[in-house]
Short mmCIF file of C-alpha atoms and ligand atoms in Angstrom, two decimals:
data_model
loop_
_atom_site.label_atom_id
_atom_site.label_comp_id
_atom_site.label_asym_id
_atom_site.label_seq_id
_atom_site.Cartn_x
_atom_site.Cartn_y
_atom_site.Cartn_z
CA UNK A 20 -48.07 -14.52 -73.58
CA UNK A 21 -46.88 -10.82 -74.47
CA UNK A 22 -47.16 -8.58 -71.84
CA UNK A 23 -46.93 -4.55 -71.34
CA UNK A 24 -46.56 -3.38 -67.94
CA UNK A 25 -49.44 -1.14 -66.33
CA UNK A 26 -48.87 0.93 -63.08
CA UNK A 27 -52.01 2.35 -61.56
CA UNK A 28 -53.09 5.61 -60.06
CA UNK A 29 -55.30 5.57 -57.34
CA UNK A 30 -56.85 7.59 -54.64
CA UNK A 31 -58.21 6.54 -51.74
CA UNK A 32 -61.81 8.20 -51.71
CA UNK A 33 -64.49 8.56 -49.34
CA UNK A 34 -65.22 5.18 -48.75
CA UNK A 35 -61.58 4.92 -48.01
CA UNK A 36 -61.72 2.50 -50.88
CA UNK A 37 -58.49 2.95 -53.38
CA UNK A 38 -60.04 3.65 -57.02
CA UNK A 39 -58.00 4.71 -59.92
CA UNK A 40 -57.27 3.83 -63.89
CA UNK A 41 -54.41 1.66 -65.26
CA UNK A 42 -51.85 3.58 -67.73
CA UNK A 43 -48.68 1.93 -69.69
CA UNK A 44 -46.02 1.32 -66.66
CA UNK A 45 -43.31 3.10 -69.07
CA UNK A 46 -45.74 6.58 -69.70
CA UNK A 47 -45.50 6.73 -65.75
CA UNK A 48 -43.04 9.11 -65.31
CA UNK A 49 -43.58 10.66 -68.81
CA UNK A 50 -47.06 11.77 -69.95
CA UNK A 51 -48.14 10.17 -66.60
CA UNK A 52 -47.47 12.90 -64.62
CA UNK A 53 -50.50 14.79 -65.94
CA UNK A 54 -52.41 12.22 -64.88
CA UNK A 55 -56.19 10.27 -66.26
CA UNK A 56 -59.42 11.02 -66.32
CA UNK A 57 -61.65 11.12 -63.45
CA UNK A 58 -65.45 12.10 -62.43
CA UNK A 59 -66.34 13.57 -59.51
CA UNK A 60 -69.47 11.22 -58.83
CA UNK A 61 -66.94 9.21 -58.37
CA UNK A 62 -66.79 10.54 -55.27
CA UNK A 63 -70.20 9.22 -54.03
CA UNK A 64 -69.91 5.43 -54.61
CA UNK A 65 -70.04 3.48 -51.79
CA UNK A 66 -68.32 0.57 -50.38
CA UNK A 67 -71.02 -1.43 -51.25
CA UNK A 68 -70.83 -0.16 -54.95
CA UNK A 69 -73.79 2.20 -54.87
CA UNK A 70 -74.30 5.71 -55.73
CA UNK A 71 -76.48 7.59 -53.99
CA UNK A 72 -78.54 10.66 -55.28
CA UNK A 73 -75.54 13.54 -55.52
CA UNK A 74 -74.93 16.77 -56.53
CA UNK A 75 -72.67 15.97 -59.87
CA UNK A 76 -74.97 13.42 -61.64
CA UNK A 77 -73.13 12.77 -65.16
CA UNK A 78 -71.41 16.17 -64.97
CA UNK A 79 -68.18 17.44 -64.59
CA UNK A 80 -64.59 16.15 -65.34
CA UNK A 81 -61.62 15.64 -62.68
CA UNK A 82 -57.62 14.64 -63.16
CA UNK A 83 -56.39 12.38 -60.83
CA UNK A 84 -52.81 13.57 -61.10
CA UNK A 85 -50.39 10.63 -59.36
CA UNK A 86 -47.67 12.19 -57.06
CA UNK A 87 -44.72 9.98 -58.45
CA UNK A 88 -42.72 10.57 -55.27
CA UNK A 89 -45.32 7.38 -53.91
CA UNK A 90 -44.63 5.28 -56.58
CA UNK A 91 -44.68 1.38 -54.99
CA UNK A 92 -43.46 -1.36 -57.30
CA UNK A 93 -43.62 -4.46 -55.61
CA UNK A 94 -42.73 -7.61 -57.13
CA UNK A 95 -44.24 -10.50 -55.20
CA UNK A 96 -42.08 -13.38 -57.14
CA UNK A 97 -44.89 -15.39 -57.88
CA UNK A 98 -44.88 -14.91 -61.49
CA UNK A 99 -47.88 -12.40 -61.68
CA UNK A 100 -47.82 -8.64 -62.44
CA UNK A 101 -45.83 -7.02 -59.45
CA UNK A 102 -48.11 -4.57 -56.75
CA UNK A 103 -47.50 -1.11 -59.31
CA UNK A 104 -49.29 1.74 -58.42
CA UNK A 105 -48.63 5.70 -57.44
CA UNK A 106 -51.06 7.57 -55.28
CA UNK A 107 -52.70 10.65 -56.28
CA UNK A 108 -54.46 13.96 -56.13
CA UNK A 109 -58.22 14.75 -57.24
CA UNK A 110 -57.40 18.02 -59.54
CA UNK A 111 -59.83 20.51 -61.42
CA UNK A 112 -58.68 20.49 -65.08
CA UNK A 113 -57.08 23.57 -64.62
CA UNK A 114 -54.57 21.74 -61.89
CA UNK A 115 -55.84 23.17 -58.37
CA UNK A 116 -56.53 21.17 -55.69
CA UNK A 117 -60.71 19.62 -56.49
CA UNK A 118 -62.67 20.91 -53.33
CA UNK A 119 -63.18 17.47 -52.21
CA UNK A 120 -59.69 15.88 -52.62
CA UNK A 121 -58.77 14.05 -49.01
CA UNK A 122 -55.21 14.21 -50.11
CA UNK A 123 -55.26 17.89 -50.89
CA UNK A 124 -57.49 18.52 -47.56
CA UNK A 125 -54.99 17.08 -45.58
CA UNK A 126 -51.63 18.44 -47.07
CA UNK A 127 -53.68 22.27 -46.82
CA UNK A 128 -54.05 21.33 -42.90
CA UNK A 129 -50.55 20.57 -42.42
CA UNK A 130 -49.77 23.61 -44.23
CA UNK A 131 -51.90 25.45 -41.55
CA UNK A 132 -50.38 23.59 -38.28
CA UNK A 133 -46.95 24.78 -39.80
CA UNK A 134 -47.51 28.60 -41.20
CA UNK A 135 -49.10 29.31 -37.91
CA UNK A 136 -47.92 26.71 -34.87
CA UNK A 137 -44.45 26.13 -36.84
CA UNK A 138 -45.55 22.29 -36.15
CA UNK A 139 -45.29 19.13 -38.10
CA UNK A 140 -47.00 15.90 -37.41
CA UNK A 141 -45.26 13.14 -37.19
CA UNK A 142 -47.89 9.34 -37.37
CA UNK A 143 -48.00 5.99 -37.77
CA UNK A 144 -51.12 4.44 -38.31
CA UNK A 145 -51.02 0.91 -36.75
CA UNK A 146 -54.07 -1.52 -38.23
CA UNK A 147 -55.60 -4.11 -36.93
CA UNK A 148 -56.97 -7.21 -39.34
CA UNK A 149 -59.12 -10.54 -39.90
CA UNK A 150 -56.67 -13.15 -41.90
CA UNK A 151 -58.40 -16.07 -42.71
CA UNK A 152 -56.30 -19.08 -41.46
CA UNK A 153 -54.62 -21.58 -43.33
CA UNK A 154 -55.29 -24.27 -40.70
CA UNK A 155 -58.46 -24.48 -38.47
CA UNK A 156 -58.04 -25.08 -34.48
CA UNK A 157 -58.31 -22.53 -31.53
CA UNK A 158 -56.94 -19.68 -31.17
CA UNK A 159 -54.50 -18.13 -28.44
CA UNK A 160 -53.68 -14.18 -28.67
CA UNK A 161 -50.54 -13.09 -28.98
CA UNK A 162 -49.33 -17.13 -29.65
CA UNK A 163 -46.67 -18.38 -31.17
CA UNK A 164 -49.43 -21.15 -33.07
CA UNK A 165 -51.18 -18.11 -33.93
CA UNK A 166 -48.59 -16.73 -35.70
CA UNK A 167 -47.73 -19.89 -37.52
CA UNK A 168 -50.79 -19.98 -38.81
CA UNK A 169 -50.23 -17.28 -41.03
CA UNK A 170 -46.24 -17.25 -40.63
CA UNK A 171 -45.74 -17.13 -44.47
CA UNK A 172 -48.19 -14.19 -45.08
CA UNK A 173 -46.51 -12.14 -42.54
CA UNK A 174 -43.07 -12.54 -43.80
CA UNK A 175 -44.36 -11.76 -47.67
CA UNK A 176 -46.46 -8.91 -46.51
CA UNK A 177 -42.87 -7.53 -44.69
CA UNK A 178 -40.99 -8.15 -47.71
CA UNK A 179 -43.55 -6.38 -49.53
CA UNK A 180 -43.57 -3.18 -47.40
CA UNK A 181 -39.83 -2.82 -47.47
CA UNK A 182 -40.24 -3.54 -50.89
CA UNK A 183 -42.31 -0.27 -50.93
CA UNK A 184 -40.24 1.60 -48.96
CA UNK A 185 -42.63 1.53 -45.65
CA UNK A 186 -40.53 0.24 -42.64
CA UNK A 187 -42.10 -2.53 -40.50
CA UNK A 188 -41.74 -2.37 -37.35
CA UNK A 189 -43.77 -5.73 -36.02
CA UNK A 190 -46.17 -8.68 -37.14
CA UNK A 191 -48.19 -10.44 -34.45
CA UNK A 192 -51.20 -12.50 -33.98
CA UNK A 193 -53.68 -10.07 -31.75
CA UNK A 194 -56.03 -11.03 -29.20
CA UNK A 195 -59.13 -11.63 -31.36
CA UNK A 196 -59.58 -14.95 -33.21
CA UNK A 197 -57.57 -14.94 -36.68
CA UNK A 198 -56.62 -11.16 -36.02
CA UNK A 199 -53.34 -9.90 -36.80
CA UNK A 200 -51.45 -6.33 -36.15
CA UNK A 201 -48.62 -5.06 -38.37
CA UNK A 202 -47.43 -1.75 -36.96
CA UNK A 203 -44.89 0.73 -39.38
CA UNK A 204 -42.09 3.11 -38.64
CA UNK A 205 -43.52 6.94 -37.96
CA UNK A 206 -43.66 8.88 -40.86
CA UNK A 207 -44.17 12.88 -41.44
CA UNK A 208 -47.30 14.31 -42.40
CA UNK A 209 -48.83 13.13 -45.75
CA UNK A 210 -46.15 9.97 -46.36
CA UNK A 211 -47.83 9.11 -42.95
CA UNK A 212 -51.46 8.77 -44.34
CA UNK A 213 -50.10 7.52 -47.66
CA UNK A 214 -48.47 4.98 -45.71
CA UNK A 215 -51.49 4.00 -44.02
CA UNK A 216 -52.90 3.27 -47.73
CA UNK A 217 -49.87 1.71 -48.66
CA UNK A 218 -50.24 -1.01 -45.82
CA UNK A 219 -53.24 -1.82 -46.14
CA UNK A 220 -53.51 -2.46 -50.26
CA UNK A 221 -50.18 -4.38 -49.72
CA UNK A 222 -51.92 -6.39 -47.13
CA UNK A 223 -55.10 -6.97 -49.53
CA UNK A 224 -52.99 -7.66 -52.33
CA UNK A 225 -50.52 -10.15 -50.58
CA UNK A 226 -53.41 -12.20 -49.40
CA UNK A 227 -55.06 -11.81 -52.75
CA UNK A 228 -51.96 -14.27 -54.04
CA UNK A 229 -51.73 -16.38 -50.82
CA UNK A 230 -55.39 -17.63 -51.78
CA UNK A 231 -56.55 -15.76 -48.73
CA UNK A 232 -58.99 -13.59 -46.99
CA UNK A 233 -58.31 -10.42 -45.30
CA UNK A 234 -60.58 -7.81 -43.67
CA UNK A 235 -59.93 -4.41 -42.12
CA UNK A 236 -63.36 -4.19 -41.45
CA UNK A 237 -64.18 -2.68 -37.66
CA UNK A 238 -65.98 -5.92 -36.41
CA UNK A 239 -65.52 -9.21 -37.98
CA UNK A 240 -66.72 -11.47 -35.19
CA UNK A 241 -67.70 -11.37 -32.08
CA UNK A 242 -64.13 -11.27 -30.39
CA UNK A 243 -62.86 -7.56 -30.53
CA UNK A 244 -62.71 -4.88 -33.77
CA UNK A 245 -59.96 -4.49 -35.74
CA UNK A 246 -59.00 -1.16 -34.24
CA UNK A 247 -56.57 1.47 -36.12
CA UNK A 248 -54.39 3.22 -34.33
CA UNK A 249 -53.07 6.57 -34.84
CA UNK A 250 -49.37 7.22 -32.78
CA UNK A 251 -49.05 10.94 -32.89
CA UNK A 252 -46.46 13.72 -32.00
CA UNK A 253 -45.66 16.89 -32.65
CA UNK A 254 -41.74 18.07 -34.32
CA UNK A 255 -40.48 21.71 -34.70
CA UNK A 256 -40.17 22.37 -38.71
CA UNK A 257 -36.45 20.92 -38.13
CA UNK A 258 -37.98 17.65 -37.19
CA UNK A 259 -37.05 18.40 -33.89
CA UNK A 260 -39.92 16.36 -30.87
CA UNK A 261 -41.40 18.68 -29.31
CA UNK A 262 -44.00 16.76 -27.36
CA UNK A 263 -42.25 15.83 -24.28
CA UNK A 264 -41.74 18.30 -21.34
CA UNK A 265 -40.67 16.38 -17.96
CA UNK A 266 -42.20 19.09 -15.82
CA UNK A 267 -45.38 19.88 -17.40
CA UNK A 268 -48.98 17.53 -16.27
CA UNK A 269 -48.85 14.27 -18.13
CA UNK A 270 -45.48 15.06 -19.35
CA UNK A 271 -47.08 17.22 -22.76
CA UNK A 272 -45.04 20.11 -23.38
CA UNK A 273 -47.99 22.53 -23.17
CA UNK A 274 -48.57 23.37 -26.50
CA UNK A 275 -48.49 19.52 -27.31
CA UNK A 276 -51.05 19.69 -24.41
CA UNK A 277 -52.69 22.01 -26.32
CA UNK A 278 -52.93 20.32 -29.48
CA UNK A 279 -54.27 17.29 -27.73
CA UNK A 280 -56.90 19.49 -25.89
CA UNK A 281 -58.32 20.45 -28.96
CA UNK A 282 -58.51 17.22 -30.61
CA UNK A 283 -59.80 15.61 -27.29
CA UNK A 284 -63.14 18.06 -27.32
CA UNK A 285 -63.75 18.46 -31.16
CA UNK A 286 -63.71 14.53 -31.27
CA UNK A 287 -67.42 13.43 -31.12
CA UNK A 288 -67.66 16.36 -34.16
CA UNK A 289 -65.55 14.72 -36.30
CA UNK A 290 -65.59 11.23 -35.46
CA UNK A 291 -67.59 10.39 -38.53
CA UNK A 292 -64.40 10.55 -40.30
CA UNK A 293 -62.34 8.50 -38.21
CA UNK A 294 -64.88 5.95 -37.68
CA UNK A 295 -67.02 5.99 -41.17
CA UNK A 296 -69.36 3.26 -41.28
CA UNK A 297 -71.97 1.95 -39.17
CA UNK A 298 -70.11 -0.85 -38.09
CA UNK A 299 -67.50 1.18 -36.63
CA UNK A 300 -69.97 1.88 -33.84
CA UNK A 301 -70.30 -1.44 -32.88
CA UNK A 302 -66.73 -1.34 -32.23
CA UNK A 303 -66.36 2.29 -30.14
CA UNK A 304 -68.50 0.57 -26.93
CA UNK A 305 -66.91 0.50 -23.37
CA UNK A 306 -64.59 -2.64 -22.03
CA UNK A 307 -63.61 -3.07 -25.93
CA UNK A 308 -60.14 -2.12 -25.60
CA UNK A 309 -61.13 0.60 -28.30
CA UNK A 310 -62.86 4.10 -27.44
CA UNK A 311 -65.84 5.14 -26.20
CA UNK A 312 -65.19 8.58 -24.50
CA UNK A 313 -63.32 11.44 -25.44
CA UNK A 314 -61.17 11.17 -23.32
CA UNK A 315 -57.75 11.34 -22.47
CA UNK A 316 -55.42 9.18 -20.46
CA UNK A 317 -52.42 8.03 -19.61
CA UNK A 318 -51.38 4.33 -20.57
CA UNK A 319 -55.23 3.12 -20.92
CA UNK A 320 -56.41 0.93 -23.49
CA UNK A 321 -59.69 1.97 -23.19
CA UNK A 322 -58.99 5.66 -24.14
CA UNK A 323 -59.55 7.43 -27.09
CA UNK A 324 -56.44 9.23 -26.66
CA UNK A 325 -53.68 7.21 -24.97
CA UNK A 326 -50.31 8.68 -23.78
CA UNK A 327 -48.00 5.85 -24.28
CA UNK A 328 -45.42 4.63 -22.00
CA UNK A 329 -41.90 5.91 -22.28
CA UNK A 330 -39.13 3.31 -22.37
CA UNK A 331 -36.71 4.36 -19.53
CA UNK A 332 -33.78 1.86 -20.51
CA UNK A 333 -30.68 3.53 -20.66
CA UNK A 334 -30.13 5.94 -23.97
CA UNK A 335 -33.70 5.85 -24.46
CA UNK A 336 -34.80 9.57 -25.50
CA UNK A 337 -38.16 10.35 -23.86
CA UNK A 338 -38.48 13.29 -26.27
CA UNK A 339 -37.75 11.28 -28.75
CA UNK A 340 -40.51 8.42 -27.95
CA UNK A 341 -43.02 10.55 -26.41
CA UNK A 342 -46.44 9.92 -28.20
CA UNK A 343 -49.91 10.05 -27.92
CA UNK A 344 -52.18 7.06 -29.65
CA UNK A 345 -55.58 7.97 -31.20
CA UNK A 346 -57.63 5.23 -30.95
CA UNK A 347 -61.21 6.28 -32.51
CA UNK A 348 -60.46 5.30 -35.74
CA UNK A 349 -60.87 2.26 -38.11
CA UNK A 350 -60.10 1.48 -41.71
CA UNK A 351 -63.44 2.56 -43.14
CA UNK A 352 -62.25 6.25 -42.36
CA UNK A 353 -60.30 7.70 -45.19
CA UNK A 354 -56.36 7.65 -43.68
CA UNK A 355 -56.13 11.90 -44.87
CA UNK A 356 -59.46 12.85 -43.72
CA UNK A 357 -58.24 11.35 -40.20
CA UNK A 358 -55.34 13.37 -39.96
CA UNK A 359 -56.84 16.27 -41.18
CA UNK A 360 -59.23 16.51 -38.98
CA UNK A 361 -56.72 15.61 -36.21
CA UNK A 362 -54.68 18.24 -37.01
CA UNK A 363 -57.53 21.29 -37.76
CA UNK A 364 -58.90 20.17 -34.07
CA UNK A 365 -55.17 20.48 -32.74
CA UNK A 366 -54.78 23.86 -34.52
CA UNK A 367 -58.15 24.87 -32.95
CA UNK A 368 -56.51 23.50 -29.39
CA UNK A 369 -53.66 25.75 -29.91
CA UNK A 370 -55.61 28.86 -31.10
CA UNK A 371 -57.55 28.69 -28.14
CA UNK A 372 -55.05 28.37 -25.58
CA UNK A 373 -56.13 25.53 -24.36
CA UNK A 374 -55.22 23.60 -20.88
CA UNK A 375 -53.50 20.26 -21.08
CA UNK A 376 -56.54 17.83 -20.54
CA UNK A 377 -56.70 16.35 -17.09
CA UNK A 378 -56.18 12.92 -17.71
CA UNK A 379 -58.87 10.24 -16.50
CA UNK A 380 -58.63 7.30 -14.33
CA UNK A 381 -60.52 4.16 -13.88
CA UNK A 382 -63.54 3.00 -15.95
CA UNK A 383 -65.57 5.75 -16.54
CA UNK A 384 -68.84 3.87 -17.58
CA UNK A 385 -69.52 4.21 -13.66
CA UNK A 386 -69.95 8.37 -13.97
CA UNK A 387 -73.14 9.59 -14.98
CA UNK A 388 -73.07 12.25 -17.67
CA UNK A 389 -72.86 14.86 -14.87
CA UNK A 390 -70.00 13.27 -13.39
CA UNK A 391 -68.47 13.03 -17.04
CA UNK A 392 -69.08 16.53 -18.21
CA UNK A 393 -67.22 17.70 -14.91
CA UNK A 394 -63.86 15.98 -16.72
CA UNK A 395 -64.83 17.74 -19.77
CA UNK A 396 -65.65 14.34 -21.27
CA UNK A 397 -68.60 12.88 -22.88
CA UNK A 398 -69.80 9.51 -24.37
CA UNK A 399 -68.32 9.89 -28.51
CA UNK A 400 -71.81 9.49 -30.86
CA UNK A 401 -73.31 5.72 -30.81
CA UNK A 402 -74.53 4.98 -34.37
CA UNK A 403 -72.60 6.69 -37.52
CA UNK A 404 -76.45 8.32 -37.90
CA UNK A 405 -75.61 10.20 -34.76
CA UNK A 406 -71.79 11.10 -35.78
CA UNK A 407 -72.97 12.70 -38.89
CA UNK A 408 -75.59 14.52 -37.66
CA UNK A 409 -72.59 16.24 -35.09
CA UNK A 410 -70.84 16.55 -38.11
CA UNK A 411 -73.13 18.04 -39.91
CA UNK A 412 -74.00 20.93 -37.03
CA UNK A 413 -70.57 21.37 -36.49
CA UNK A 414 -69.53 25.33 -37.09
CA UNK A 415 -65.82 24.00 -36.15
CA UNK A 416 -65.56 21.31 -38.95
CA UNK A 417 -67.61 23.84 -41.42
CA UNK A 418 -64.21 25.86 -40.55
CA UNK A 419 -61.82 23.39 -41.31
CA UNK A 420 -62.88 21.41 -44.77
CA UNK A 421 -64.82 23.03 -47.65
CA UNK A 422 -68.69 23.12 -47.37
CA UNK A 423 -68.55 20.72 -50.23
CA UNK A 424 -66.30 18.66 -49.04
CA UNK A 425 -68.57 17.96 -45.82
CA UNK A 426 -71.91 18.01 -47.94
CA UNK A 427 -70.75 15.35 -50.29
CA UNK A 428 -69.60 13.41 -47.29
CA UNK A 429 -73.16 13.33 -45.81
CA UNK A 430 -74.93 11.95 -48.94
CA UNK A 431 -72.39 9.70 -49.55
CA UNK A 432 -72.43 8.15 -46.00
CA UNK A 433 -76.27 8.13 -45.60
CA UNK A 434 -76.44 6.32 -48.53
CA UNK A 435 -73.81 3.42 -47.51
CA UNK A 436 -76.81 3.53 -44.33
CA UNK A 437 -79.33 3.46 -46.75
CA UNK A 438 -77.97 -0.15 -47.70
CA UNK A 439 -77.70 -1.64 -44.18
CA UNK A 440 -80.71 -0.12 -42.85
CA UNK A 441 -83.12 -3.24 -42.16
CA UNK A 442 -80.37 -5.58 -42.63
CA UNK A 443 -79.74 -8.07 -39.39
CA UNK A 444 -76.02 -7.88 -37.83
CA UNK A 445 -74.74 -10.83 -38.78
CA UNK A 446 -75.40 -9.46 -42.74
CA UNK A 447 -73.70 -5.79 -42.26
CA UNK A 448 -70.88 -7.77 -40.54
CA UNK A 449 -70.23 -10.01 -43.73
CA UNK A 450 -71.25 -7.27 -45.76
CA UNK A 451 -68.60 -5.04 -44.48
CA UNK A 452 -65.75 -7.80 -44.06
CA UNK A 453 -66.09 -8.77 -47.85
CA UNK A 454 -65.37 -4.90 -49.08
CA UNK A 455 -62.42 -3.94 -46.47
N1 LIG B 530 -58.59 -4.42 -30.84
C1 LIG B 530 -58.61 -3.21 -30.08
C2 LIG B 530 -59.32 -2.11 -30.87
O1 LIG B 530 -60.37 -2.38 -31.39
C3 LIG B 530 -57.24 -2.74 -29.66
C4 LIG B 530 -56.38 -3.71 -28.89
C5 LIG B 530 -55.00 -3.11 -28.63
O2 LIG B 530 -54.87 -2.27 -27.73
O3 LIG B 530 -54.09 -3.37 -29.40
O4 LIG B 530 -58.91 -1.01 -30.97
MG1 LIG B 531 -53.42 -4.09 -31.18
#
């Protein structure tokens, strides 16, 4: 059968789902780069393929405009169409950035941290996921069996991401029954959060051959959620770590400390865009393993921000190692949205001089709120309902993204509620497995 190549521009959008039109591989790099068509009500369908009441109906006309430097071309070697697609920015059609572009959001907050901290952030976002087996039995985390069981998947989906130019740094079978981790190389800034797309429509799409079934989805049984997992620091603009300090309370050079303040107590604000659907709630409960405070500690699990350990074998470079893990996020949360908001919060940290957070200890769903608010903690929102209502008040996060930006964010979300409202949990579960 004749054939002509087509590479595809996407976005990921507000359902963090990756959307985008199909050109001629070969006009890629030629009429391409201007980009297709695109709508901003767009913008306002769900994950479960509605569209709720908006504020663009039938009007108005977008360019998604593919930044060529993300090109992946992935040829699987299975005799289908290779992986070909190139990641891109929502533009107005005279070429600035649209108002509600993630991708723009987050490269104009990077751009902030820079001009005015002379920071970079330097992430790797480590995801969690449900792989349907391809033998039944019991399961044992972390087992060798359990990696068998899906031994070829995890070498094709490494193949694939070197293939793409994303370097793997581990596959394992996790805790949770049929759950797998792959975790990636750090990466600066934006390549970070395109990475984070990268992996997981790589994932998708190497299952999608295998005959398989993935799902990024927060909570896919009754085991533990697929987490995601944001390992952060802080470089100079030369690229140069500058999150470590020896000396200084839980080893954060102070303005890391800083930086970490700030996105420790805006958290519960924003949280609605880390953790974006209702099922992500289900996840963020105490003894989970995920994060239910905002909170910060040191080598806990349970934390929403988790200093990791440092390696102390010889020639290891604390400086060099020295991050902090964000764990209240999930794959429902758009991957530049996530950073953005972690870095605006940081920014505010560092604006307001703020103390290196006292890290806590032990489990603190013995303290009463009292107890809590004396570590400058609290419990994050319990329901997305309640995370976009914080969002919603917030003057900080009205600072930080475009009015629009926010507004459209609301609809959209309370509409995706609007189709699990009623529903029983066993329904939003499989609901939410089958679209991430
Ligand atoms: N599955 C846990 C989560 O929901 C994380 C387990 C781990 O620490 O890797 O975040
Ligand atoms: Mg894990």
């Amino acid at each position: 059968m004749i054939r002509e190549p087509i590479a595809m521009i996407v976005c990921a959008d507000l359902a963090n789902q990756v959307r985008g039109k199909g050109i001629p591989a070969a006009a890629l790099a030629g009429r391409g780069r201007h980009g297709v068509g695109w709508v901003p009500t767009n913008h306002l369908i769900t994950c479960f393929n509605t569209i709720p009441e908006g504020p663009y109906g039938s009007l108005g006309d977008l360019r998604l405009v593919p930044d060529l430097a993300t090109e992946v071309r992935v040829d699987l070697d299975d005799g289908r169409p290779p992986e070909h697609f190139v990641l891109g920015d929502l533009r107005t059609l005279a070429g600035d950035p649209w108002v509600c572009c993630p991708r723009s959001a987050l490269a104009a907050a990077l751009r902030d941290l820079e001009d005015e901290a002379g920071l970079r952030i330097r992430a790797a976002f480590e995801h969690e996921f449900w792989c349907e087996p391809e033998a039944e039995g019991p399961w044992s985390g972390f087992s060798l069996a359990g990696y068998r069981r899906n031994a070829s998947f995890g070498e094709t989906l490494l193949a694939a991401l070197t293939a793409a130019g994303v370097e793997p740094e581990s596959f394992l079978p996790e805790y949770g029954r049929d759950q797998y981790e792959v975790t990636i190389a750090p990466a600066r800034g934006l390549r970070a959060a395109d990475e984070s797309v990268i992996v997981c429509e790589l994932t998708r799409a190497v299952a999608s051959r295998l005959g398989r079934r993935v799902s990024f989805s927060p909570v896919v049984n009754d085991d533990v959620g697929n987490g995601l997992h944001l390992h952060l620091s802080l470089t100079d603009r030369d690229g140069v770590p500058c999150t470590y300090d020896a000396d200084a309370p839980a080893q954060l050079h102070p303005e890391a400390g800083a930086f970490f303040a700030g996105v420790r107590d805006h958290l519960p604000e924003y949280l609605a865009l880390t953790a974006s659907s209702a099922l992500s709630y289900d996840r963020l409960v105490p003894h989970k393993w995920s994060a239910a405070w905002n909170n910060l500690a040191v080598r806990d699990r349970e934390a929403s921000l988790r200093i990791c350990p440092l390696a102390a074998t010889p020639g290891a470079d604390p400086a060099e190692q020295m991050n902090v893990e964000f764990r209240a996020a999930d794959a429902t949360g758009n991957p530049y949205l996530q950073l953005a908001a972690i870095a605006r919060a940081g920014l505010a940290g560092i604006r307001a001089g703020a103390a290196t957070p006292t890290p806590t200890e032990g489990d603190l769903g013995l303290l009463d709120p009292a107890a809590l608010a004396d570590l400058g903690v609290e419990r994050l929102p319990t329901s997305l309902a309640a995370a976009l209502h914080r969002l919603e008040a917030s003057e900080a996060v009205s600072r930080w993204f475009p009015r629009e930006l926010i507004d459209v964010f609301l609809v959209h979300k309370r509409g995706e509620l609007a189709v699990v409202a009623g529903k029983e949990r066993d329904e939003v579960r499989a609901l939410y497995t089958g679209v991430y």
